Short mmCIF file of C-alpha atoms in Angstrom, two decimals:
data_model
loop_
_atom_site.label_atom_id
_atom_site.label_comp_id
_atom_site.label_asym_id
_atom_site.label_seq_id
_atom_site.Cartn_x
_atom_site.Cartn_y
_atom_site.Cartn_z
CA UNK Y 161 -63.32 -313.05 181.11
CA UNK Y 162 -63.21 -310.48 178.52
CA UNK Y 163 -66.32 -308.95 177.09
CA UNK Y 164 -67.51 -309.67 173.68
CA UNK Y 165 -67.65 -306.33 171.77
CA UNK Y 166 -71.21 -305.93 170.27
CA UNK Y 167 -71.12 -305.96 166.53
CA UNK Y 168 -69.66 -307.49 163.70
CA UNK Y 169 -65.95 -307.23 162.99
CA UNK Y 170 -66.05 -305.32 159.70
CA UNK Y 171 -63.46 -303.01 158.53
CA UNK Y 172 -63.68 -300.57 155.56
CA UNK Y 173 -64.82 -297.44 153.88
CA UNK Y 174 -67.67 -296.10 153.32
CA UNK Y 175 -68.11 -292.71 150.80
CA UNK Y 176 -71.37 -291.34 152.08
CA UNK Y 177 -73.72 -288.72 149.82
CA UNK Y 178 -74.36 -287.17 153.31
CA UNK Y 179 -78.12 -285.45 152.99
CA UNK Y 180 -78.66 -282.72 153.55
CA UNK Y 181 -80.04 -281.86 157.38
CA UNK Y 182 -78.43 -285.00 158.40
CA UNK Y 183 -75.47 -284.11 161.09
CA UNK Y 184 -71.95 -286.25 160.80
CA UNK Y 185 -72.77 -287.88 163.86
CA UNK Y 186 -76.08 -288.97 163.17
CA UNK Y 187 -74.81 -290.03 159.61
CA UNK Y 188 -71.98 -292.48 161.20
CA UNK Y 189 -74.78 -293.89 163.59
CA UNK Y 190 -76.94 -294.78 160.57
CA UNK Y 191 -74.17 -296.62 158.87
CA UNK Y 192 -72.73 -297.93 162.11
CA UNK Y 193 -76.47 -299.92 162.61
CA UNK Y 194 -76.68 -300.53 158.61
CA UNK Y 195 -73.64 -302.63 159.20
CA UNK Y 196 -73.67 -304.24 162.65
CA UNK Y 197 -70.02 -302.34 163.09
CA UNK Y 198 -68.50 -302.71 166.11
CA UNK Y 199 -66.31 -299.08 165.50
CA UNK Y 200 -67.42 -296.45 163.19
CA UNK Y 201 -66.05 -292.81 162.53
CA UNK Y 202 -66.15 -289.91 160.23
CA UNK Y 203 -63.10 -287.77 158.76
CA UNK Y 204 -64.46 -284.49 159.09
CA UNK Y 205 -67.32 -282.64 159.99
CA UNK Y 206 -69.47 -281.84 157.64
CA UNK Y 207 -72.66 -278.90 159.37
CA UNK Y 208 -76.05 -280.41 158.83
CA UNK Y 209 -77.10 -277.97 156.11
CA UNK Y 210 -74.14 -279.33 153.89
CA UNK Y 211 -74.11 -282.39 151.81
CA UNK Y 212 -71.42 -284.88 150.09
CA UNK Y 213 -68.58 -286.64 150.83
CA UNK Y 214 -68.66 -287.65 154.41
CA UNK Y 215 -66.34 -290.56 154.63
CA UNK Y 216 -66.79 -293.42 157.38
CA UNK Y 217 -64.42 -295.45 158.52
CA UNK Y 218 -65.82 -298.75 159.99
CA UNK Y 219 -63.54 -301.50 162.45
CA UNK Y 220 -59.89 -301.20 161.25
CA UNK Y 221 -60.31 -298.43 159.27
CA UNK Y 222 -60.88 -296.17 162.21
CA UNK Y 223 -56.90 -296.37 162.83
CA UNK Y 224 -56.71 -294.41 159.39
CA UNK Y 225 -58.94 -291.48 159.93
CA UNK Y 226 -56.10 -289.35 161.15
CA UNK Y 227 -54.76 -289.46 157.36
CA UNK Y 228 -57.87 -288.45 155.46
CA UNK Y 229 -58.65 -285.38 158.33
CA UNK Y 230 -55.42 -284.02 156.90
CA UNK Y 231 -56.83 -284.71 153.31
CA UNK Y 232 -57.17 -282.07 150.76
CA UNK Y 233 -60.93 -281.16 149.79
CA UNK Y 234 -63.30 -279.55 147.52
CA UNK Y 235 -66.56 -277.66 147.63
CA UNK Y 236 -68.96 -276.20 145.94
CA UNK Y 237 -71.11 -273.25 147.38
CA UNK Y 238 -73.47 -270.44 146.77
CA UNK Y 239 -73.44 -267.40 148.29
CA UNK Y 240 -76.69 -265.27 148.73
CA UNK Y 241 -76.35 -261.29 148.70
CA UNK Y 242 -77.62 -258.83 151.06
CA UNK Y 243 -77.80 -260.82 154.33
CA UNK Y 244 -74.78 -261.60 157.00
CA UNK Y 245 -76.07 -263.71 159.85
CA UNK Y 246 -74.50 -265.22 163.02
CA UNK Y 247 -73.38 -268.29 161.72
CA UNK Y 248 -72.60 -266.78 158.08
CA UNK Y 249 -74.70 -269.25 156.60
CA UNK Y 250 -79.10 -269.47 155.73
CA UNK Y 251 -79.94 -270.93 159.33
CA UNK Y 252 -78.26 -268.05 161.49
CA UNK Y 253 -80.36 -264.90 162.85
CA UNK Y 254 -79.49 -262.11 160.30
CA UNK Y 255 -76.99 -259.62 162.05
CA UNK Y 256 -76.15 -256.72 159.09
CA UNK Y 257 -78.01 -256.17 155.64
CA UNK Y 258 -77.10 -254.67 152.50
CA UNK Y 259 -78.17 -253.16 148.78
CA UNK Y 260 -74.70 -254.09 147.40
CA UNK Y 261 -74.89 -256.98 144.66
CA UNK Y 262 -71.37 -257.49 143.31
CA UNK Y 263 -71.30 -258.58 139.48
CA UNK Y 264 -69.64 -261.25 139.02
CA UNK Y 265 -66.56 -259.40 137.54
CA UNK Y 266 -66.06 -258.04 140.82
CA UNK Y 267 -66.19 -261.16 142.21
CA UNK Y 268 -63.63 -263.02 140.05
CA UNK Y 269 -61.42 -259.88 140.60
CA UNK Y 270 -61.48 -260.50 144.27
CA UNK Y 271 -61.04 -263.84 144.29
CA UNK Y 272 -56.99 -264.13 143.57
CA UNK Y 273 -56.55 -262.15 147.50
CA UNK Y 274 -57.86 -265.39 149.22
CA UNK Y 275 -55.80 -268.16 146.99
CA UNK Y 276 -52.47 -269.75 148.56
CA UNK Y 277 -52.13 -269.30 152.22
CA UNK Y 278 -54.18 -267.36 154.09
CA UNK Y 279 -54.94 -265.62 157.74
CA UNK Y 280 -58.33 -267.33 158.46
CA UNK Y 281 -60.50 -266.48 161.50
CA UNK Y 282 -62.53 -269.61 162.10
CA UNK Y 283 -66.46 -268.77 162.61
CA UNK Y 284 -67.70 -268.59 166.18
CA UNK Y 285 -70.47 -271.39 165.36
CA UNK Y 286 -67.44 -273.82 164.70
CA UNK Y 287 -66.28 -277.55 166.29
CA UNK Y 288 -63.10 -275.57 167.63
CA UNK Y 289 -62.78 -276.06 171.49
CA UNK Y 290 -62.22 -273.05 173.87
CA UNK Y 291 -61.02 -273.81 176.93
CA UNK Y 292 -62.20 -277.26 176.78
CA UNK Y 293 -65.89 -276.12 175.66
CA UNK Y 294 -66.85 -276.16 172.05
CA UNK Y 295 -66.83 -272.76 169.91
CA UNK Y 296 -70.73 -273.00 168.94
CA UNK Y 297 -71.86 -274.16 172.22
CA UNK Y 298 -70.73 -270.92 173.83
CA UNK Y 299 -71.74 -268.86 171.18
CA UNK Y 300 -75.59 -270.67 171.21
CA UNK Y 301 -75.22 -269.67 175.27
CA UNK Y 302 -74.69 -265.80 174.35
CA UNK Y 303 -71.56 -265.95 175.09
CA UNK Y 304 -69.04 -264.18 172.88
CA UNK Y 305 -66.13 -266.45 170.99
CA UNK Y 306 -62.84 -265.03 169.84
CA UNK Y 307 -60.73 -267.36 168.06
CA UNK Y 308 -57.30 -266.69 166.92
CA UNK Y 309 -56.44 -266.26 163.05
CA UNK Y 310 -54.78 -269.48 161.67
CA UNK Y 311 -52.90 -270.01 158.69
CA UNK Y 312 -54.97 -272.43 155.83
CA UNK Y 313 -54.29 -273.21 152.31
CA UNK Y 314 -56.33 -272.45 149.55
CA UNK Y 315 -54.93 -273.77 146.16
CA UNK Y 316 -57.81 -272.78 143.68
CA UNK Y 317 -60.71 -270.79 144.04
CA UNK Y 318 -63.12 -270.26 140.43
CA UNK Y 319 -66.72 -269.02 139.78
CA UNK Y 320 -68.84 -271.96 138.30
CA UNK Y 321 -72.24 -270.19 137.88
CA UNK Y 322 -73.97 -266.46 138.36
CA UNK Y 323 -77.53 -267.81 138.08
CA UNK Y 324 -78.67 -264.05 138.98
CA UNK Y 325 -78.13 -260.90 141.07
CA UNK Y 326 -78.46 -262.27 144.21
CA UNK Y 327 -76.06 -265.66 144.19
CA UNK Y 328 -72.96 -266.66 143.13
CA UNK Y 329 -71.91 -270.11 143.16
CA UNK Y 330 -67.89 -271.19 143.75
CA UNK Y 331 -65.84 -274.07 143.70
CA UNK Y 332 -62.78 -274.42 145.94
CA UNK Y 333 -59.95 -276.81 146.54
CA UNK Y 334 -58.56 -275.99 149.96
CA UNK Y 335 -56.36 -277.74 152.68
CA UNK Y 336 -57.38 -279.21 155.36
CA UNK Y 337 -59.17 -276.45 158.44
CA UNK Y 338 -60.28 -273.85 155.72
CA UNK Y 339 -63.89 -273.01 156.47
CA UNK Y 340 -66.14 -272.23 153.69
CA UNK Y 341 -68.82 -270.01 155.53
CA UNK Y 342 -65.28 -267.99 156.88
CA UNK Y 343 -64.24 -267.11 153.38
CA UNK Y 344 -67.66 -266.55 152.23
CA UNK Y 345 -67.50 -263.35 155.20
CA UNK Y 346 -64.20 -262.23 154.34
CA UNK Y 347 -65.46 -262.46 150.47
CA UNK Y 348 -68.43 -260.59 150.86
CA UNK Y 349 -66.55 -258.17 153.49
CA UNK Y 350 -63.48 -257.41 150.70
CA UNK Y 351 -66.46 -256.28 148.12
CA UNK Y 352 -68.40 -253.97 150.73
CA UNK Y 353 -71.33 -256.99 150.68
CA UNK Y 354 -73.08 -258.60 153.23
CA UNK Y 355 -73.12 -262.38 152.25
CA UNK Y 356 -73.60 -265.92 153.32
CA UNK Y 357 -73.81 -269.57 152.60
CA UNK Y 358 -76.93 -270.47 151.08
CA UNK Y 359 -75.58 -274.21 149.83
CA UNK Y 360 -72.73 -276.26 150.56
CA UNK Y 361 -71.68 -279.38 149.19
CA UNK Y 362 -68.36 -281.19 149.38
CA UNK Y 363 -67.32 -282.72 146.04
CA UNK Y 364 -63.83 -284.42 147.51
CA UNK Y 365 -61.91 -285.88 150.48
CA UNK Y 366 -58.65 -287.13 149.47
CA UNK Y 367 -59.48 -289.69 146.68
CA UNK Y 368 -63.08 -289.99 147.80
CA UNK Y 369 -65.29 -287.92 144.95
CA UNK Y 370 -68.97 -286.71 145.32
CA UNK Y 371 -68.86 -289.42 141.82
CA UNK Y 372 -68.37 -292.49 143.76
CA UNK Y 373 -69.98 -291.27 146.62
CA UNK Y 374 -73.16 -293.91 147.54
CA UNK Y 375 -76.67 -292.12 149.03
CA UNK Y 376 -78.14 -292.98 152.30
CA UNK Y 377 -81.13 -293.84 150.86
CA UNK Y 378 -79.22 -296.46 148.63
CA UNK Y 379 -76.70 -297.95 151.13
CA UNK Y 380 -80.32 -298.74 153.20
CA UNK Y 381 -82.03 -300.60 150.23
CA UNK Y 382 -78.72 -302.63 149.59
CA UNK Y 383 -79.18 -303.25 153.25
CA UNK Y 384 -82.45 -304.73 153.15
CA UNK Y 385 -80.99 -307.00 150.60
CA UNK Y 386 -78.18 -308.26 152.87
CA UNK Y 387 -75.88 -306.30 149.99
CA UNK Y 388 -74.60 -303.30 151.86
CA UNK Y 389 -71.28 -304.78 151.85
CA UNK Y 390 -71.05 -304.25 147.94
CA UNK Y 391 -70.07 -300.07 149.07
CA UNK Y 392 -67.26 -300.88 151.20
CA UNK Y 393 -64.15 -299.72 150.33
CA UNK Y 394 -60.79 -301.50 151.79
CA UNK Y 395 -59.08 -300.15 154.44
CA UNK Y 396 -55.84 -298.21 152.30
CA UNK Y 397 -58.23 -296.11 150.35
CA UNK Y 398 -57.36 -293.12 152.87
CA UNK Y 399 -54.22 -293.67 152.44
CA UNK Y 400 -53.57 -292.75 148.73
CA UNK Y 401 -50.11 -290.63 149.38
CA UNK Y 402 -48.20 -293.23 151.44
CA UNK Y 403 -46.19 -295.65 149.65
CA UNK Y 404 -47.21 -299.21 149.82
CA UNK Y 405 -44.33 -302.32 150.81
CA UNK Y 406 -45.27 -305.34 150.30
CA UNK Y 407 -43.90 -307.91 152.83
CA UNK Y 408 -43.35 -311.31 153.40
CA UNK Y 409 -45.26 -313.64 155.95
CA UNK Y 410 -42.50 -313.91 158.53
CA UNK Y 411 -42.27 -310.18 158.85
CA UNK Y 412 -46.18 -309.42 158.65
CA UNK Y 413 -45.97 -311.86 161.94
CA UNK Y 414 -43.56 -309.63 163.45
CA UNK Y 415 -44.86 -306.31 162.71
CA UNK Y 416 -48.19 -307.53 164.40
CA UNK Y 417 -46.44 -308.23 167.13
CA UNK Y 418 -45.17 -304.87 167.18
CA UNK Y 419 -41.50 -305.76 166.32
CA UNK Y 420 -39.66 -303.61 163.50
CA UNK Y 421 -38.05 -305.17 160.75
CA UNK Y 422 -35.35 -304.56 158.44
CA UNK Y 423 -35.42 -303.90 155.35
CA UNK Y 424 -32.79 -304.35 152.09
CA UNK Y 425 -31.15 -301.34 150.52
CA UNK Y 426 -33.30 -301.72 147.62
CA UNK Y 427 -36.36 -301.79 149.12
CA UNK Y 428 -35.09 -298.46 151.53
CA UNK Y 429 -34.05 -296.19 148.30
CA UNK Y 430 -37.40 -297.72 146.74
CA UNK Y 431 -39.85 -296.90 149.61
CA UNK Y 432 -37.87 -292.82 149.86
CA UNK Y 433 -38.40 -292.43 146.19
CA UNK Y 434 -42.11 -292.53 147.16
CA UNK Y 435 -41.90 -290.87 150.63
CA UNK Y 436 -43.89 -287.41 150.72
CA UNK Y 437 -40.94 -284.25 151.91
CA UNK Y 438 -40.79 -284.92 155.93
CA UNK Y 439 -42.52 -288.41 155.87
CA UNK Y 440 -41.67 -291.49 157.35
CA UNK Y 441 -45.23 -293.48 156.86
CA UNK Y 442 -45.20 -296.57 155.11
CA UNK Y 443 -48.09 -298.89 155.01
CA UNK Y 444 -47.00 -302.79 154.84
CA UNK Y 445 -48.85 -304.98 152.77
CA UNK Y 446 -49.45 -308.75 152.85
CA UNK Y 447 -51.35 -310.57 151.04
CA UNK Y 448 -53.15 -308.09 149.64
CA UNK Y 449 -54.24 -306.81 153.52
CA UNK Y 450 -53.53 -303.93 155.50
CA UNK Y 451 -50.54 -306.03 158.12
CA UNK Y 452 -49.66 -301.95 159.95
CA UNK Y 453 -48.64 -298.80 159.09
CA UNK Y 454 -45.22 -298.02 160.15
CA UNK Y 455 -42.14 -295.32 160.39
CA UNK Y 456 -39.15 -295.93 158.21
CA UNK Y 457 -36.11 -295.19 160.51
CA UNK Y 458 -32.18 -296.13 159.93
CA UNK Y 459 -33.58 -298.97 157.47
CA UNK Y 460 -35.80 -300.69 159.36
CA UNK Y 461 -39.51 -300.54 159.28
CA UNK Y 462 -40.90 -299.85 162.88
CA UNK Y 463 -45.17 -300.32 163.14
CA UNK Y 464 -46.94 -297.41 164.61
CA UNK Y 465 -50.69 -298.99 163.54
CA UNK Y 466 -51.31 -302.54 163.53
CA UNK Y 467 -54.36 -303.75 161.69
CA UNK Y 468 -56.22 -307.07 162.11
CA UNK Y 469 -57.67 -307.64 158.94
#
């Protein structure tokens, strides 16, 4: 006899506020109890010292995660003058100091060299796995981490505030593997500064915004109230590029059986009018549910993720 997974079966979004010394992992366990969810992940890491948008993807929604890691994003961050530490943000040992304050004309001068794609060195306190360990669990052991430069996408990168000598606050919208406390060292290194993160907040994940995001604290009164369900979001809101089909009942049956279908020409030059250049995904709708998200090949819809909603 099979086992009964523990939980309920509940599928959907969440757009956490994550607080601030709160890690991701810890955050998805809070919401995972708040809920009773049998699954629960996160799509991308957010470190413990940042807050924002940390989406969660509980039940079904879990099969969607891969689309919103690949999500474009936005932060917001200061950086402090005159200190570089290990970990290039305010919890790392301090490792070089300096006098040098850039104004902020410098800084907006700079600024242009690391927009559109750039040679990124990822920081040696990082998620990254080397040789099967992760980066900043060698690096804690003494060890020392060299990581090879990869290429990342930053599409806009603006000075929101200069509140005084010492700090400069940004805003960047950046693809998906940019890290914000590596461009904060290469910033501060291009201007002769020592530098690092003293805040970090991420304002967006795909469509999720730091404005709908929903606080801990809030998600855990609506719980006491039985009402937590009133933040879930359904289980296509990470998937905001890929076309939607809608489909009939017959072939919803056989796409969660795993069979393809086939569709008319209509519906083929309607869904490739819609395609993102070099996609195939197509996300197959029935009424108004999530039936599987599937490849379009040779006019036929073939299911690659099959939801039970």
């Amino acid at each position: 006899m099979a086992r009964r997974k523990r939980g309920q079966a509940i599928s959907g979004w969440i757009n956490l506020d994550k607080p601030y010394d709160l890690t991701s992992t810890h955050a998805v366990g809070r919401i995972r109890r708040l809920f009773d969810a049998q699954k629960a992940g996160h799509a991308g890491t957010l470190d413990p010292l940042a807050t924002g948008v940390l989406p969660i993807a509980l039940g079904e929604a879990t099969k969607t995660v891969p689309f919103l890691v690949d999500a474009d994003k936005s932060y917001r961050f200061t950086i402090a003058w005159g200190r570089t530490t290990a970990t290039y943000d305010r919890e790392g040992e301090t490792i070089a100091e300096s006098d040098v304050r850039p104004t902020l004309a410098q800084v907006q001068a700079v600024l242009p060299r690391f927009v559109g794609e750039i040679d990124q060195i990822p920081p040696a306190y990082s998620a990254i796995k080397v040789d099967g360990e992760r980066a900043y669990d060698l690096a804690r052991a003494g060890e020392t981490v060299e990581l090879a430069s990869r290429k990342v996408n930053v599409f806009d990168a603006r000075v929101v505030d200069a509140e005084d000598p010492d700090h400069v606050t940004l805003e960047v919208d950046c693809g998906k593997g940019t890290y914000v406390r590596a461009l904060v060292r290469d910033i501060a290194e291009a201007l002769g500064a020592c530098g690092h993160v003293s805040a970090l907040r991420r304002t967006r994940v795909g469509r999720f915004t730091e404005q709908s995001a929903v606080a801990l604290e809030l998600l855990e009164d609506l719980g006491h109230k039985a009402r937590q369900s009133e933040a879930l979001l359904p289980v296509e809101t990470a998937l905001d590029d890929i076309p939607v089909l809608a489909v009939t009942d017959e072939d919803a049956f056989r796409l969660k059986q795993g069979r393809s279908i086939v569709l008319v020409p209509r519906q083929v030059e309607a869904v490739k009018a819609r395609l993102k250049p070099g996609s195939r995904t197509v996300s197959a709708m029935s009424g108004g549910s999530m039936v599987a998200l599937c490849e379009m090949r040779a006019g036929r819809l073939e299911p690659s993720r099959v939801f039970n909603l």
